[in-house]
Amino acid sequence: MVVLATPFMILVAVFLIFCGRAASAVIDVESAAAAAARAAADAPTPAGAVTAAKDAVTATTAGSAWTCTTSTNTAQHDRGGQVSVTVTCVVPMSDLGLPVGASKTVHGTATEPIATYKADT
């Protein structure tokens, strides 16, 4: 019985670690999208919003081995409007020692309103 239970328990432990890593990646990418949307909403121009969003994602994911792309919707980038940012990251899972699923693609989206009374800079 112990011979069968030990490999099963190891498999369950590896599965739980994988699920925890996947959940953590989703939370981190959503956080990066929120930071990017806040930075883009504070930018004075639509072009500056795109740059600010990319810089925020780069700063948020610094130190990780993630490959992230950013898409910024600045169609309503004006006072009282809003800006939306979608972040897509490829998160490597190879360090878990799993033979399949070496990476996971995670998406995060955030929308931030632009202040009606913000100062022009």
XYZ file of C-alpha atoms in Angstrom:
121
model
C 0.000 0.000 0.000
C 2.823 2.428 0.875
C 4.464 1.692 -2.477
C 1.348 2.921 -4.296
C 0.530 5.823 -1.973
C 3.940 7.519 -2.072
C 4.050 8.210 -5.848
C 0.418 9.302 -5.755
C 1.116 11.787 -2.945
C 4.132 13.159 -4.835
C 1.969 13.600 -7.936
C -0.692 15.420 -5.910
C 1.965 17.694 -4.372
C 3.405 18.578 -7.805
C -0.109 19.277 -9.111
C -0.849 21.605 -6.190
C 2.426 23.462 -6.742
C 1.588 23.860 -10.445
C -1.905 25.192 -9.610
C -0.426 27.629 -7.093
C 2.129 28.885 -9.621
C -0.592 29.327 -12.271
C -2.833 31.241 -9.867
C 0.075 33.427 -8.782
C 0.905 34.195 -12.416
C -2.676 35.302 -13.100
C -2.631 37.603 -10.073
C 0.742 39.082 -11.074
C -0.310 39.725 -14.686
C -3.566 41.362 -13.560
C -1.490 43.548 -11.243
C 0.851 44.484 -14.111
C -2.164 45.409 -16.264
C -3.585 47.583 -13.483
C -0.258 49.378 -13.004
C 0.005 49.907 -16.758
C -3.516 51.336 -16.958
C -2.814 53.746 -14.091
C 0.404 54.905 -15.752
C -1.308 55.305 -19.117
C -4.151 57.326 -17.577
C -1.634 59.766 -16.082
C 0.148 60.325 -19.406
C -0.586 63.640 -21.146
C -0.853 62.221 -24.695
C -2.011 58.954 -26.264
C 1.525 58.216 -27.469
C 2.824 58.894 -23.987
C 0.150 56.560 -22.604
C 1.384 53.686 -24.765
C 4.970 54.268 -23.638
C 3.972 54.643 -19.984
C 1.981 51.391 -20.096
C 4.903 49.455 -21.590
C 7.316 50.935 -19.053
C 4.978 50.030 -16.172
C 4.700 46.413 -17.327
C 8.473 46.198 -17.731
C 8.981 47.561 -14.214
C 6.309 45.310 -12.704
C 7.674 42.122 -14.267
C 11.361 42.979 -13.795
C 13.337 40.138 -12.334
C 11.109 37.473 -13.834
C 11.742 35.324 -16.889
C 8.395 36.323 -18.372
C 7.918 37.530 -21.927
C 5.157 40.142 -21.940
C 3.389 42.162 -24.621
C 1.181 45.171 -24.001
C -1.776 46.465 -25.964
C -3.075 49.922 -25.027
C -6.426 51.308 -26.188
C -6.165 55.108 -26.176
C -9.269 55.836 -28.287
C -10.845 57.742 -25.366
C -7.642 59.292 -24.014
C -9.039 62.669 -23.054
C -10.324 64.304 -19.882
C -13.191 62.234 -18.535
C -12.341 59.341 -20.874
C -10.616 56.105 -20.125
C -7.681 53.986 -21.161
C -7.584 50.185 -21.329
C -4.489 48.014 -21.232
C -4.242 44.318 -22.043
C -1.114 42.464 -20.955
C -0.211 39.017 -22.256
C 2.673 37.174 -20.624
C 4.257 33.823 -21.328
C 5.199 32.407 -17.928
C 7.753 29.575 -17.931
C 6.807 26.560 -15.834
C 9.837 24.465 -16.735
C 11.449 24.917 -13.319
C 8.727 22.713 -11.838
C 10.225 19.697 -13.583
C 7.079 18.827 -15.512
C 7.548 17.122 -18.877
C 4.541 18.890 -20.414
C 3.279 22.460 -20.111
C 6.676 24.118 -20.025
C 5.001 27.549 -20.205
C 1.620 29.141 -19.612
C 0.178 32.150 -21.412
C -1.647 34.512 -19.073
C -3.781 37.535 -20.012
C -4.711 40.511 -17.857
C -6.844 43.541 -18.700
C -7.445 46.757 -16.782
C -9.306 49.990 -17.512
C -8.568 53.250 -15.756
C -10.585 56.478 -15.963
C -8.800 59.692 -16.868
C -9.429 62.512 -14.428
C -11.865 65.134 -15.665
C -9.905 67.927 -14.001
C -6.338 66.774 -14.567
C -3.734 69.423 -15.266
C -2.316 69.772 -18.765
C 1.425 69.158 -18.813
